[in-house]
Every structure is written in structure tokens, then in C-alpha cells.
Coordinates of C-alpha atoms in Angstrom, one line a residue:
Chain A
X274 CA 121.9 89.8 85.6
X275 CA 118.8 87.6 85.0
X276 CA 115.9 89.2 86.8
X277 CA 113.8 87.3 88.6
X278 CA 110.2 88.8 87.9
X279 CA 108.7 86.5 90.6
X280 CA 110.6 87.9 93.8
X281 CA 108.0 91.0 92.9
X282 CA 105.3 89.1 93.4
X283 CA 106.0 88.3 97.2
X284 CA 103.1 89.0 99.5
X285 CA 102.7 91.8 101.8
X286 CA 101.1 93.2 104.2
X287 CA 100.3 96.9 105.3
X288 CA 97.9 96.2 108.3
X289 CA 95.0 95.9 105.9
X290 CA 95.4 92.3 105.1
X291 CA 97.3 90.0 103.1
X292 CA 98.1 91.0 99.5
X293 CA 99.8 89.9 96.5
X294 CA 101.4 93.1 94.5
X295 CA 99.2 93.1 91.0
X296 CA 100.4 90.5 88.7
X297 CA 99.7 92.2 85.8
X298 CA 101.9 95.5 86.5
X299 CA 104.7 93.2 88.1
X300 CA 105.0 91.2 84.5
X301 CA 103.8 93.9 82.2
X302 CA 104.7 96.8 83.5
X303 CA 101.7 98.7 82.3
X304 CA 100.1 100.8 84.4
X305 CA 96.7 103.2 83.5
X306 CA 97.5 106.9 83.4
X307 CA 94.3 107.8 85.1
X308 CA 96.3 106.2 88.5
X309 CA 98.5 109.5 88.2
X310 CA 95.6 111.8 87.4
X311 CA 92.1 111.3 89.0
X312 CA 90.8 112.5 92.3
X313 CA 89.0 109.1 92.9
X314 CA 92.7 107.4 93.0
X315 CA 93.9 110.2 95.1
X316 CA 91.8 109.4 98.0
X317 CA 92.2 106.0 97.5
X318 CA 95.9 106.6 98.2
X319 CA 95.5 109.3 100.8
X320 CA 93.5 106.6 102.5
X321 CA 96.3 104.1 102.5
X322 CA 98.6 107.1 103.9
X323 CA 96.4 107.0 107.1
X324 CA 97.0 103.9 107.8
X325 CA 100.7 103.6 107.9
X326 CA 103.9 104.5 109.2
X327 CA 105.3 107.5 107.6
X328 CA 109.1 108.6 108.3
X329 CA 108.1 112.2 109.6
X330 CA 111.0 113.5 111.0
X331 CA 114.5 113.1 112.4
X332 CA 115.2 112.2 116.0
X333 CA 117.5 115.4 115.7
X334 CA 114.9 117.7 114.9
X335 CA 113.9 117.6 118.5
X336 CA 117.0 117.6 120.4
X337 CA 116.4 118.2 123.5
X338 CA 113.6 118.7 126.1
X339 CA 110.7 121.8 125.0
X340 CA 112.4 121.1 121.2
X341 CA 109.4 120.9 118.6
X342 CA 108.3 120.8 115.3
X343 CA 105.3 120.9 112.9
X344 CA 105.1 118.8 110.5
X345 CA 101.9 118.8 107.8
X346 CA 101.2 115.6 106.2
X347 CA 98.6 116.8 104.3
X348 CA 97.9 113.4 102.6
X349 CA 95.9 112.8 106.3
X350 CA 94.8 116.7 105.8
X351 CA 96.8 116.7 109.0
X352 CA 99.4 118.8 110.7
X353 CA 101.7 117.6 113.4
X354 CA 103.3 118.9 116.5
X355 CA 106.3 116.8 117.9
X356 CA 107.5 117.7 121.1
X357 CA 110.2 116.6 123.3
X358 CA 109.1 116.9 126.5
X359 CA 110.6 117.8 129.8
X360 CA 111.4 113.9 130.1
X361 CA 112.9 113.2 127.1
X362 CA 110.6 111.2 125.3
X363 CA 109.5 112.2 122.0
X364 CA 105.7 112.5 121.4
X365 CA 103.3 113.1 118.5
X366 CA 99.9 114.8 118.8
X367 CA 97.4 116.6 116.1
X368 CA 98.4 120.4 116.1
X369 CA 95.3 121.4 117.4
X370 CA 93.5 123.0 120.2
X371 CA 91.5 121.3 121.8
X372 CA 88.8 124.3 122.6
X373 CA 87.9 125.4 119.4
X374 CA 89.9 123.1 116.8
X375 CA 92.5 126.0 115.6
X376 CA 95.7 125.0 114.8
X377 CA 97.7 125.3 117.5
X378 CA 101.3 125.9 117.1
X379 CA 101.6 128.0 113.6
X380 CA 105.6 127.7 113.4
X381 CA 107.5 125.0 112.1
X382 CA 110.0 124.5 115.0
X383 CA 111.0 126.0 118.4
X384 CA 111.8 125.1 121.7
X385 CA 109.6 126.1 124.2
X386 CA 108.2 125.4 127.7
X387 CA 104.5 125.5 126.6
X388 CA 102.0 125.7 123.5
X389 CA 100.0 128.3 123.5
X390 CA 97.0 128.7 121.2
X391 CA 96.6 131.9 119.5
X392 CA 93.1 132.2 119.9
X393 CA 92.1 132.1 123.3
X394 CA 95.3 131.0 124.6
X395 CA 94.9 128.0 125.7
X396 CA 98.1 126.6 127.1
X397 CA 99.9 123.1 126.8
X398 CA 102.6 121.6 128.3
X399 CA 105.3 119.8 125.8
X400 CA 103.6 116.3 126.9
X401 CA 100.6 117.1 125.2
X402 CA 98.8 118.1 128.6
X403 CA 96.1 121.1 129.1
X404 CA 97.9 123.5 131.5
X405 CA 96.2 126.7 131.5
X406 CA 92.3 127.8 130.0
X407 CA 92.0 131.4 131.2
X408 CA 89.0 132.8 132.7
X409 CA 88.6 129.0 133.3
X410 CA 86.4 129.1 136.6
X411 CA 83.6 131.5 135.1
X412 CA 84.0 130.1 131.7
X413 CA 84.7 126.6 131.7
X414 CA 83.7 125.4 135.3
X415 CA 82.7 121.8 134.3
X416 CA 86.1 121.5 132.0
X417 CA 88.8 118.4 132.9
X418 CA 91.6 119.1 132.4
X419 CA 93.4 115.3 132.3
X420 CA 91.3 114.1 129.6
X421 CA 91.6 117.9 127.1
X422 CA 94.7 117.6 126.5
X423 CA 96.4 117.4 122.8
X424 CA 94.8 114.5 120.6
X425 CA 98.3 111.8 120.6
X426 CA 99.4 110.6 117.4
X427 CA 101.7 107.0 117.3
X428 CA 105.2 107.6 117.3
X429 CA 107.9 104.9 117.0
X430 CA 111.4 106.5 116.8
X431 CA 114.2 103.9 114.7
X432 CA 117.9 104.6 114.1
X433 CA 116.9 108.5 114.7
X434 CA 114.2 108.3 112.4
X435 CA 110.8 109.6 113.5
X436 CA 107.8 107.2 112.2
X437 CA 104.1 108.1 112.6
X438 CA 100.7 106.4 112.0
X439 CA 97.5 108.3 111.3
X440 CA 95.5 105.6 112.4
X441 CA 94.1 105.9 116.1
X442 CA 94.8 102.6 116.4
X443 CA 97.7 101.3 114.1
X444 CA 96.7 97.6 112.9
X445 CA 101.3 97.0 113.0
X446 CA 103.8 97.8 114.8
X447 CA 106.1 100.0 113.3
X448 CA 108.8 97.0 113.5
X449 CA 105.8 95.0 111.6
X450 CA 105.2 97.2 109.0
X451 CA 109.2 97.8 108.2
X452 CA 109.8 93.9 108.7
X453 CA 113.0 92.5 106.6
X454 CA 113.9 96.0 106.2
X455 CA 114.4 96.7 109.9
X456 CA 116.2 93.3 109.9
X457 CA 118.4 94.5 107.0
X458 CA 119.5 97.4 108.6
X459 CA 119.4 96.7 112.1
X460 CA 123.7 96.7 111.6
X461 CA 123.9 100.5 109.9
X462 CA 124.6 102.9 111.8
X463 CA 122.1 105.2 110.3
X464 CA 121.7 107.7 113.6
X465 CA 125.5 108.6 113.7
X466 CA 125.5 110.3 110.4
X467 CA 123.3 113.2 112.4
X468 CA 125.0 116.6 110.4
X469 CA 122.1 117.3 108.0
X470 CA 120.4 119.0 105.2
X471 CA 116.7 119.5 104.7
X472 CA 115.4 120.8 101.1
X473 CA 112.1 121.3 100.6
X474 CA 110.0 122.4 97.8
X475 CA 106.4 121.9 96.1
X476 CA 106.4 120.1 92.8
X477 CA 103.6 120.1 90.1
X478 CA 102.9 116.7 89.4
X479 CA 101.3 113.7 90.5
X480 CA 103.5 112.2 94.0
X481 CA 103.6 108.9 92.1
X482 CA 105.6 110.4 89.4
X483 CA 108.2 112.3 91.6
X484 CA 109.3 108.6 93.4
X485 CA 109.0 106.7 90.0
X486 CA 112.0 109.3 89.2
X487 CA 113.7 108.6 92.0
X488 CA 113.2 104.5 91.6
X489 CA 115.4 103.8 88.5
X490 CA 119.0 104.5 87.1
X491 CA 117.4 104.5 83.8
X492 CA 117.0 108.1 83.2
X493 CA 120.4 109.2 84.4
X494 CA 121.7 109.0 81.2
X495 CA 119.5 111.0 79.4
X496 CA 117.9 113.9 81.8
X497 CA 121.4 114.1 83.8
X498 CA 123.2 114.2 81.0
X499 CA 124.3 117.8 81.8
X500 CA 125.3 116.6 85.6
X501 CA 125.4 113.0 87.1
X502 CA 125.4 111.0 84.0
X503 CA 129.6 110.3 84.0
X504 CA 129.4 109.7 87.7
X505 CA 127.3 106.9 87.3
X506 CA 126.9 105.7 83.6
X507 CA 129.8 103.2 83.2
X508 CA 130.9 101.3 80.3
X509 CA 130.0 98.2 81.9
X510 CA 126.7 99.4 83.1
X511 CA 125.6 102.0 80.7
X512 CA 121.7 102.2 81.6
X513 CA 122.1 101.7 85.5
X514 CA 120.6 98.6 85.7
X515 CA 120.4 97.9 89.5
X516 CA 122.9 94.9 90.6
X517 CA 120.1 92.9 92.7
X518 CA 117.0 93.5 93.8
X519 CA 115.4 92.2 96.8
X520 CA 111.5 92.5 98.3
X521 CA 110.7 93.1 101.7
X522 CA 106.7 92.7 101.8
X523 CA 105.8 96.5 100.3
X524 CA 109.6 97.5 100.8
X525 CA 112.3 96.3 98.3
X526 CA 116.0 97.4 98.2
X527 CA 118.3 97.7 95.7
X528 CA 122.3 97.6 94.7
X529 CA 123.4 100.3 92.4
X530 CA 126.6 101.0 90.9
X531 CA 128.9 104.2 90.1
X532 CA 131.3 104.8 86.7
X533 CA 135.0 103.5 88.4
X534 CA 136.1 105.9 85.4
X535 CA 135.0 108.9 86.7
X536 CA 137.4 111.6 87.3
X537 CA 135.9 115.5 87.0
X538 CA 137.3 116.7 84.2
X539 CA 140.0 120.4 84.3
X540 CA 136.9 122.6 82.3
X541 CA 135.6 122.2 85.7
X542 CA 137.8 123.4 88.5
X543 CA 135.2 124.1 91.0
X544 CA 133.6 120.6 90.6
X545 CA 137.0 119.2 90.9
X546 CA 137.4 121.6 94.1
X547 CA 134.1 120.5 96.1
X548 CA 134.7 116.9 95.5
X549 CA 138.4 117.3 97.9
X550 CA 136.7 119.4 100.2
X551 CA 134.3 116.7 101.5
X552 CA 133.7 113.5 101.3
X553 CA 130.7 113.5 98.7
X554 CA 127.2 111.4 100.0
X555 CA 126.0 111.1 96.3
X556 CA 129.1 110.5 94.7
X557 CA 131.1 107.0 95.9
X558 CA 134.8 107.3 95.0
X559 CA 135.6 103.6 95.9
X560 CA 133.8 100.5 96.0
X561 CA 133.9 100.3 99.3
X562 CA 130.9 100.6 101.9
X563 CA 132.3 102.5 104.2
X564 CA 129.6 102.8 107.8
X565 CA 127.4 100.5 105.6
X566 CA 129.6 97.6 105.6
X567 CA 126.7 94.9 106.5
X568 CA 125.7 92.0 105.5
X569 CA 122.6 91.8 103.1
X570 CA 123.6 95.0 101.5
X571 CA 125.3 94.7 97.8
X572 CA 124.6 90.6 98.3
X573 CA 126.5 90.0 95.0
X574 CA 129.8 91.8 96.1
X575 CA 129.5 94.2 93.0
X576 CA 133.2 96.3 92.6
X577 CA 131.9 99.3 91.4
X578 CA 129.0 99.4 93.9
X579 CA 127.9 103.0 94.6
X580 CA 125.1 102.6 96.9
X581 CA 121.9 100.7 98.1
X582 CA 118.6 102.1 97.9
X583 CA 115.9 100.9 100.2
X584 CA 112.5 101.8 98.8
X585 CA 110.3 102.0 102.3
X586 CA 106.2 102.2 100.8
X587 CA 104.2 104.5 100.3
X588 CA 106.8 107.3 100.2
X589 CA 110.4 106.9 101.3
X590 CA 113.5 106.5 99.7
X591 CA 116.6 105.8 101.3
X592 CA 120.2 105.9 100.1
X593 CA 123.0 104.4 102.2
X594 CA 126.4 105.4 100.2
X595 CA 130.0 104.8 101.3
X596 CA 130.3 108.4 103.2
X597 CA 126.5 109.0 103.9
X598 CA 122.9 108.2 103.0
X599 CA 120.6 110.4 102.2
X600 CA 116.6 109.9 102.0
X601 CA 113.8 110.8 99.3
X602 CA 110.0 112.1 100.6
X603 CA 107.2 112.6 98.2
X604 CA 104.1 114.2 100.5
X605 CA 101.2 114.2 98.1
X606 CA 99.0 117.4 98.4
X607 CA 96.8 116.6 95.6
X608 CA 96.3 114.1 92.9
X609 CA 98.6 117.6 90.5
X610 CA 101.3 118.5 93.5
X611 CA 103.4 117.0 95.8
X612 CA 106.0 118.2 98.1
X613 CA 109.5 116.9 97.6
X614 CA 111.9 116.5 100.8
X615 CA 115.6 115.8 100.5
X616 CA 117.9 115.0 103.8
X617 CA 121.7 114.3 102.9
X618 CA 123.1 112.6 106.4
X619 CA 127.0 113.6 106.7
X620 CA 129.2 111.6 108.7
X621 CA 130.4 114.3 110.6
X622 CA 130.1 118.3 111.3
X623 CA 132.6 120.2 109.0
X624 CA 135.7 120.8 111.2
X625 CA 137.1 124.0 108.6
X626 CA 135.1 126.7 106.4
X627 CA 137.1 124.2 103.2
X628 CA 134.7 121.4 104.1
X629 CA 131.6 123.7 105.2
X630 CA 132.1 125.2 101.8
X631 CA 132.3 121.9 100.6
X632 CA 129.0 120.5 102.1
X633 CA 127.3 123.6 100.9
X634 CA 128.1 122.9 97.4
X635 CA 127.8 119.4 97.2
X636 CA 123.9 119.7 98.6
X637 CA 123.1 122.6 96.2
X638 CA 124.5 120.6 93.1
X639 CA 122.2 117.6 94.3
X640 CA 119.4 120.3 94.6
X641 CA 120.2 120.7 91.0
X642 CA 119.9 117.0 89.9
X643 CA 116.6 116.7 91.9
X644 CA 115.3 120.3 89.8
X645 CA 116.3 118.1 86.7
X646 CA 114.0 115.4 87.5
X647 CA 111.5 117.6 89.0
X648 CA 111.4 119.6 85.7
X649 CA 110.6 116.5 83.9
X650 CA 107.6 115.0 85.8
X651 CA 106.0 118.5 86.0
X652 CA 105.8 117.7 82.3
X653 CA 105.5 114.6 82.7
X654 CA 102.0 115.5 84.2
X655 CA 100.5 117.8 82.0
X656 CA 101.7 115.7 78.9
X657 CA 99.4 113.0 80.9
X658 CA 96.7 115.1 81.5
X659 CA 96.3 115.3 76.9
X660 CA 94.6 112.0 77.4
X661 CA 96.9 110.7 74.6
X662 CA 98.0 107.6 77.0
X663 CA 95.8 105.9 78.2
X664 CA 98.9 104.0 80.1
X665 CA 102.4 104.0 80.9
X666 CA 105.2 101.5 80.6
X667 CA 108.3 100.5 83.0
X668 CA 110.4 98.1 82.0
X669 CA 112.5 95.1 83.5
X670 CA 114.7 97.7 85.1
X671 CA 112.3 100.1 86.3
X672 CA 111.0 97.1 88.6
X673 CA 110.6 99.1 91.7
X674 CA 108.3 101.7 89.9
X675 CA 106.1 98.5 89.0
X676 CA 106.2 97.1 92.4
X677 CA 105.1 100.3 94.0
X678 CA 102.3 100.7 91.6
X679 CA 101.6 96.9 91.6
X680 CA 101.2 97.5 95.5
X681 CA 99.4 100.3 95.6
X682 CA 96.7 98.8 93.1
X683 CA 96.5 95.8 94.4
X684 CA 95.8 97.6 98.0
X685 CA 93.6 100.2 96.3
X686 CA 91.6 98.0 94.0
X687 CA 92.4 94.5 95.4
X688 CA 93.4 93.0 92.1
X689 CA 95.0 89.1 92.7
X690 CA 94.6 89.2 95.8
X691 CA 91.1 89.0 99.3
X692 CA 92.6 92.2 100.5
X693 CA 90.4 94.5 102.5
X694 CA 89.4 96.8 99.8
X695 CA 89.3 100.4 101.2
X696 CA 86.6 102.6 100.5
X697 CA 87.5 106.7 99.9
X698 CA 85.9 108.3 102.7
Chain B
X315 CA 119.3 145.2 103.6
X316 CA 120.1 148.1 100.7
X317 CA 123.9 149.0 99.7
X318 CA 125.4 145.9 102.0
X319 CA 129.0 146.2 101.3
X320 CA 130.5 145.0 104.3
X321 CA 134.6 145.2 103.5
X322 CA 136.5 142.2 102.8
X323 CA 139.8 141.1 104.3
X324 CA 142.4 143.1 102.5
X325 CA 144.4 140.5 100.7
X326 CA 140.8 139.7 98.9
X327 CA 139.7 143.6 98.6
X328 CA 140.0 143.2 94.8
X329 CA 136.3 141.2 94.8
X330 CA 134.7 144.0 96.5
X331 CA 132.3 144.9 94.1
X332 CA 130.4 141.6 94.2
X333 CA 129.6 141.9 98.1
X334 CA 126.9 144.3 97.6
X335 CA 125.1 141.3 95.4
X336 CA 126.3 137.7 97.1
X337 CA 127.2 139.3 100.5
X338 CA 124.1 139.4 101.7
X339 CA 122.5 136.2 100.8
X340 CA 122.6 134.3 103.8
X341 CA 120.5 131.2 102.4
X342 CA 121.2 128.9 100.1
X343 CA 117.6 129.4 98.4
X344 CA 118.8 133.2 98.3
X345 CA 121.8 132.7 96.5
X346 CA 119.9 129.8 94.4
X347 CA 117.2 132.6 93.4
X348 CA 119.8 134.9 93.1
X349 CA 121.6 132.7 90.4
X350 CA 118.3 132.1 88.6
X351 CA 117.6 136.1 88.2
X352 CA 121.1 136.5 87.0
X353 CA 122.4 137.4 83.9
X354 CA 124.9 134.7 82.4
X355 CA 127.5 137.7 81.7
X356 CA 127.3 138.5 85.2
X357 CA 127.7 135.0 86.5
X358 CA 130.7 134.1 83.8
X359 CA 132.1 137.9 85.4
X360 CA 131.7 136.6 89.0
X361 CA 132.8 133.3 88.7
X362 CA 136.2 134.8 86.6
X363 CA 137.0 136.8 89.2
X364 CA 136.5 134.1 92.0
X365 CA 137.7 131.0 90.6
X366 CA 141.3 132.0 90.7
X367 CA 141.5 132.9 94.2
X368 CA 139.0 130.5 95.5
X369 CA 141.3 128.1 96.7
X370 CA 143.5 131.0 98.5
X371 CA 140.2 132.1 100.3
X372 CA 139.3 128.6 101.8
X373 CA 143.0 128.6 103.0
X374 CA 142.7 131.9 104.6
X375 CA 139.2 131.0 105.8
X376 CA 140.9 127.8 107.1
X377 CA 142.6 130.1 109.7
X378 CA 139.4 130.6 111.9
X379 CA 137.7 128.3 114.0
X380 CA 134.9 126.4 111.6
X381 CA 132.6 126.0 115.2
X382 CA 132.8 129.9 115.8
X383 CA 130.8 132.7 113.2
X384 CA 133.6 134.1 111.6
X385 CA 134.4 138.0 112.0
X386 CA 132.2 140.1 109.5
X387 CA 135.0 141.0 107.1
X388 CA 135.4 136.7 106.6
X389 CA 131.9 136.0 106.7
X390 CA 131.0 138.3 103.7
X391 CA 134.8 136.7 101.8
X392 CA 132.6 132.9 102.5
X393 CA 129.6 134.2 101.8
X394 CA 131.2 135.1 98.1
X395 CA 132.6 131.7 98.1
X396 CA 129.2 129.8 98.7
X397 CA 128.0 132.5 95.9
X398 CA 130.8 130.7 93.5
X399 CA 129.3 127.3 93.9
X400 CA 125.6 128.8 92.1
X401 CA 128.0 130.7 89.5
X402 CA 129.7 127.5 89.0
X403 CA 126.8 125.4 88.3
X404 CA 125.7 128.0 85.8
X405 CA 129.1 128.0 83.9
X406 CA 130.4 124.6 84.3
X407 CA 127.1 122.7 84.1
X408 CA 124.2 124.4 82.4
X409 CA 125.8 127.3 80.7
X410 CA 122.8 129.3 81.7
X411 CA 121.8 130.4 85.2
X412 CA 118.9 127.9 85.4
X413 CA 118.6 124.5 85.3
X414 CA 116.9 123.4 82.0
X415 CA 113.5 123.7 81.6
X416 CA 113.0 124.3 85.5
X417 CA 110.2 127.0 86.0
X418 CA 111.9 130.2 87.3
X419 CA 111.7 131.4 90.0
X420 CA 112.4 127.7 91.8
X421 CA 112.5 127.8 95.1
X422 CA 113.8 125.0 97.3
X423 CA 114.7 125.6 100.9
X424 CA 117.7 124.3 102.3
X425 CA 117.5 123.8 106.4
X426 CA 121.2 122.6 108.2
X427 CA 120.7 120.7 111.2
X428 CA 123.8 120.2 113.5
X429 CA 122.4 116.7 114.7
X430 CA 123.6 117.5 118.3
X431 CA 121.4 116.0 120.6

């Protein structure tokens, strides 16, 4: 495939403007070191974090009414409480008290009538509103009630998936910011795969690097050599090149394929064993695309298509396969850790202990894949931090590595573009 | 919870002696941290033991209700078998307990949601 460079050069817009994506990363694919390393940048970032929608959650995380959890985006030094309340509608607020600023609920999930804070406890009900303030007619007898309750945060909730926006007053709607990528997968039926897994874990390395790793087949035959490199490395397509690339604004997608030779070889019987048990997310064992069967997704009818990646800026990654997707989240905590989030969506609830075995194994051999990568840009990071680059190169087929960081300069330091250049508070 | 050795079924009594270590790792980041402190003798001795019978204990398993905990003498036989896919990882893709290079102890937490709404 001929790539065209230009598609990556497409505007965008994030609510802060319009942009063009920084010519010079887009056709070079050099991008400075320091981006990964100094404090400066972080906040730069962090600041573009509080201004847009970030996938937060899953629609099934708060099931049903009184259901709740916390969620700390700590790139908006923020923690957030979403509730479920008595009449079914999802909400988001700051998880904080709005008598002394504590945080408020200190769990990360529950279902419960009321939030009490620790402190004092000061009581809320699960629509955010300030029930109870003991001692409240000797000690607070000018306080109103209606207008102390918990601080809302914007919630749009898509195909089960729980956006928020740290702004106080988002400059997009949720259905603006996503754009062609709601269009393109306004079809899927992304809220029926609904059986989860959630991995978690803090990595040591600059958030940037964890989704570069994520954004490219490129690696997969060298780090995975040890575990997905035969699933995926085919004859045909030995270095992963994606199939087609399209840009959505600051989203892109891509079409990626799978080895059609693949079979688990007899030294590994219980490899061989997991992959009958279930259905595998990761692993496609036919060209087909199964629940994902829509138009605009693998455009140039590739056989050995394995899935589609749709890279939703600043931080998410999602992966619609034949018998699943599953998503990517990189949370920066500081410009030296991130924390990494996994969910792999099954199509369905295991109906016998073969297949819950199955599921089990197939997400903790995934977990392993991700620890590959991980341990590679937590070196990654200190090998930057020597000083002996100055700057880093992607090539042709890392194109979604130089987009994001052609987007995120261009936003940051409003290179080719009249953005609105933001200032690090 | 010291000296867990909840019996197994009968027909599976001969894997007894790795309940006290796998039977009581009811996470996967417990049995993922379990793996990691492991020697690879010890894996290699567990997954030896296991991967012969593994296929006769999903079948067995395969008896019980999936939507239902399973009685404690089957709980502990699965919990061996969800031990077995660490082991396996160990011997059939690293050949060592950790994944290369990784800094030990890793932890990564693994939360199931049933997506009933």
C-alpha cells in the first residue's frame, strides 16, 4: 500500500480552535525527546486533558440505581464519583465535600443510598444533592442546601461508554469532539459485548510512550517475539504494516491484519487448550468481522484482516476484533508514570467453568503481551532521560504515533497552524 | 489464610499437594504474583502434574452450573486450573516465571464485570 502522508495532515479541532497536525512530525517523523521528558510539556498536556472528553468508565460499572464508582484522572488532579441515581441517569461530580474540600467517597465502587463524607459526615444523595449536615441548625444556620450540593462534572454516555469533560463548560459536544468516529461506529454494536475485564497497573514511563506502543504493528515482531509475533507476523505482511489508515480530525482508525498461518504449535498444549475454550478477542481465527461487520471498517476488504483500531485522542485506544474489542487507556500521573488500563469486551458471559477458564487465560496472556511492552518503555524512559537523543523517529508505518504527537504539538505549541495556544496554569 | 488445603474431588486427589499454594489465590494478580515469586522447578513440577489431566478437570468442572459458585471441593480443583494458565505462560512462553525484563514484583489488577445492567 502507497501511503498517503497528506490524509495526516487533515485539520482538527478539540474545542480550542482550528488546527492543522504539525507538518513537520507528520512528514518527518521526528519528534524532540524533551516532549516525553520535561514538566513544562507535561502541563502543557495535562492542560489539553481538561478540556476534553475522556472515556472514563463503562456504562456497566454503574448498573443500576445507588451503583458508583471513583474514578481519579489525575491528569485534571481530579477524582471522580459516578453515581447512578435513584432515576437511572448516570451523573458525574468532583469527589469532594463540599464543607471542607475532603474527598468524599474513599472507595472505588459500591452501591449505596447516600455519600457520606468521613469527616464531618456530611451526607449526599446519589444525584449529587446535600441531604444531611449534622448539627446543621446551631452550626450552619445560614447554609442552602439546593445550591451545596456535589460540584457536576459533563457526562455523555455512548454505546455504554462513559465520556467526561473537565471543563465547566465543554467548548464540544461529546458527539463534536468524536465526529467521523461516532459516524464510523454508529453501526457496531459496541454495548452488547458487556462481559468484561479491567487490568490496571502503574507504569514508569512517560504516558506518550505507553500509546506510541500500542499505535504500531511494528514491534510485534521483535518484543513479542516470545508470544504474539506468529499470530500476527504473516508472510505477506511481515512488519504489520496497517492495511488503511484513515483520519478523523484528532482520531484516525486503522485496518490491521493477522498471520492466516497460524496454528499453536503441540510444545504448547495449554495454548492450544485456551484458544477452543473461548472465542479469543485478541486473536481473529477467520477473516471475518464478526459483530463488526460495518461499513467503513477494513475499507479495502483485506482477507487476512484481524482487527480495526480506532485511535480516540488524547488517550484511547480501541480494538474491535471478530469476537470482541477491547480498549487501551494511558492516564498520565506525571511527565515519568502513567497508569495503564486494559478492558477486553466478550461477547457473552461464560456459560461452563471450560470457557470461564478460558476467558481467564486468554486475559492473563494478554496481561503478559501488555508487561512486554510495558517493560520496554520503562526503558524506553530512562534510556531517554541519558540526554543522548535529542529526538526520536517513527516511520511511514508508525503514522499514528506521528499524528498523535503532530497533534498534540501543534495544540501545545501551535506550530502550522492560529490555534489558541494554551498557557500551563 | 495459613495451611489452606481444602480437599479436592476424589478422582483429582492425586494434585493435592499444590492446593495449599494455588488454592487459595482467589485473584488473578495473586496467582500472577504467585508465578513471579516461583521457582521454575516448581512451576515445570505443577504444570507436569496438571497438564495431563487438565482437560479431564474442565470436563468434570463442566458438570456444575457455570452461573452458581461451585461446591468448595470444585472451587479449589478450578482454582488449580486458573493456577495452570500462569504455570503455562512460564513453561510454554518465557521459560522463566517472569516475563522478560519486567520489574518483579508486577502487579496488574484484574477486575470481571458481569455487564448485567
Amino acid at each position: 500500500m502507497e501511503l498517503d502522508v497528506g490524509k495526516a495532515l487533515a485539520e482538527f479541532d478539540v474545542g480550542l480552535g482550528r488546527m492543522h497536525p504539525d507538518e513537520d512530525i507528520i512528514r518527518t517523523g521526528k519528534v524532540a525527546s524533551d516532549t516525553y521528558l520535561s514538566k513544562n510539556r507535561f502541563d502543557q498536556e495535562m492542560e489539553v486533558f481538561r478540556r476534553v472528553w475522556l472515556n472514563v468508565g463503562l456504562e456497566s460499572d454503574v448498573p443500576k440505581p445507588g451503583s458508583w464508582i471513583v474514578r481519579d484522572v489525575e491528569a485534571g488532579k481530579a477524582s471522580i464519583l459516578i453515581a447512578r441515581g435513584q432515576d437511572g441517569i448516570i451523573r458525574a461530580f468532583h469527589n469532594v465535600c463540599s464543607h471542607r474540600a475532603l474527598k468524599l467517597v474513599w472507595g472505588e465502587q459500591g452501591c449505596d443510598s447516600q455519600f457520606v463524607c468521613p469527616y464531618h459526615a456530611w451526607s449526599y444523595a446519589s444525584d449529587g444533592r446535600l441531604r444531611g449536615v449534622p448539627d446543621r441548625a446551631a452550626s450552619f444556620p445560614d447554609l442552602d442546601l439546593a445550591t451545596s450540593g456535589l460540584t457536576p462534572i459533563a457526562i455523555e454516555v455512548w454505546k455504554g461508554l462513559i465520556f467526561i469533560n473537565l471543563d465547566p463548560e465543554p467548548a464540544q459536544t461529546l458527539r463534536d469532539f468524536l465526529g467521523g468516529v461516532m459516524d464510523l461506529l454508529d453501526d457496531t454494536p459496541l454495548d452488547r459485548f458487556r462481559y468484561t475485564a479491567r487490568l490496571s497497573g502503574v507504569v514508569q514511563s512517560n504516558w506518550k510512550a505507553g500509546f506510541d506502543a500500542a499505535s504500531e504493528g511494528y514491534h510485534v515482531r521483535a518484543l513479542h517475539a516470545d508470544s504474539a509475533k506468529d499470530m500476527v507476523c504473516s508472510q505477506k505482511n511481515p512488519h504489520v504494516h496497517f492495511v488503511s489508515l484513515d483520519v478523523y480530525g484528532p482520531h484516525r482508525r486503522t485496518s490491521n491484519t493477522r498471520n492466516p498461518d497460524f496454528v499453536v504449535p503441540e510444545s504448547k498444549p495449554i495454548q492450544k487448550l485456551i484458544f477452543e475454550a473461548v472465542p479469543q478477542v485478541t486473536v481473529a481465527d477467520a477473516a471475518e468481522r464478526g459483530a463488526f461487520d460495518v461499513a467503513g471498517l477494513n475499507p479495502t476488504q483485506d482477507e487476512d484482516w484481524s482487527n480495526e483500531q480506532i485511535s480516540i485522542f488524547p488517550n484511547c485506544i480501541l480494538s474491535l476484533a471478530m469476537h470482541g474489542f477491547w480498549t487501551m487507556h494511558y492516564w498520565p500521573i506525571s511527565p515519568d508514570s502513567f497508569r495503564w488500563e486494559a478492558h477486553y469486551h466478550f461477547a457473552k458471559a461464560p456459560q461452563t467453568w471450560t470457557e470461564r477458564f478460558g476467558m481467564e487465560a486468554s486475559v492473563a496472556f494478554n496481561r503478559d503481551i501488555s508487561s512486554e511492552d510495558i517493560a520496554c518503555t520503562e526503558k524506553q524512559h530512562t534510556a531517554m532521560e541519558s540526554g543522548a537523543k535529542p529526538f526520536i523517529q517513527f516511520g511511514i508505518y508508525e503514522m499514528i504515533c506521528r499524528h498523535q504527537a503532530a497533534v498534540l504539538e501543534s495544540i501545545v505549541n501551535g506550530s502550522h497552524a492560529t490555534p489558541m495556544v494554551l498557557a500551563a496554569e | 489464610m495459613a495451611n489452606f488445603n481444602q480437599a479436592l474431588p476424589a478422582a483429582f486427589a492425586d494434585l493435592q499437594s499444590f492446593v495449599p499454594i494455588w488454592g487459595p489465590l482467589e485473584t488473578a494478580e495473586a496467582r500472577y504474583l504467585q508465578r513471579q515469586a516461583s521457582r521454575q522447578e516448581d512451576l515445570r513440577a505443577f504444570y507436569d502434574a496438571m497438564e495431563p489431566r487438565i482437560r479431564d478437570i474442565l470436563s468434570y468442572l463442566d458438570g456444575f452450573p457455570a452461573d452458581h459458585d461451585l461446591p468448595a471441593p470444585e472451587h479449589a480443583l478450578f482454582q488449580l486450573a486458573l493456577g495452570l494458565t500462569e504455570a503455562a505462560a512460564a513453561i510454554e512462553v518465557y521459560g522463566a516465571p517472569c516475563v522478560p525484563f519486567v520489574d518483579a514484583p508486577h502487579h496488574v489488577k484484574i477486575d470481571w464485570n458481569d455487564g448485567v445492567i
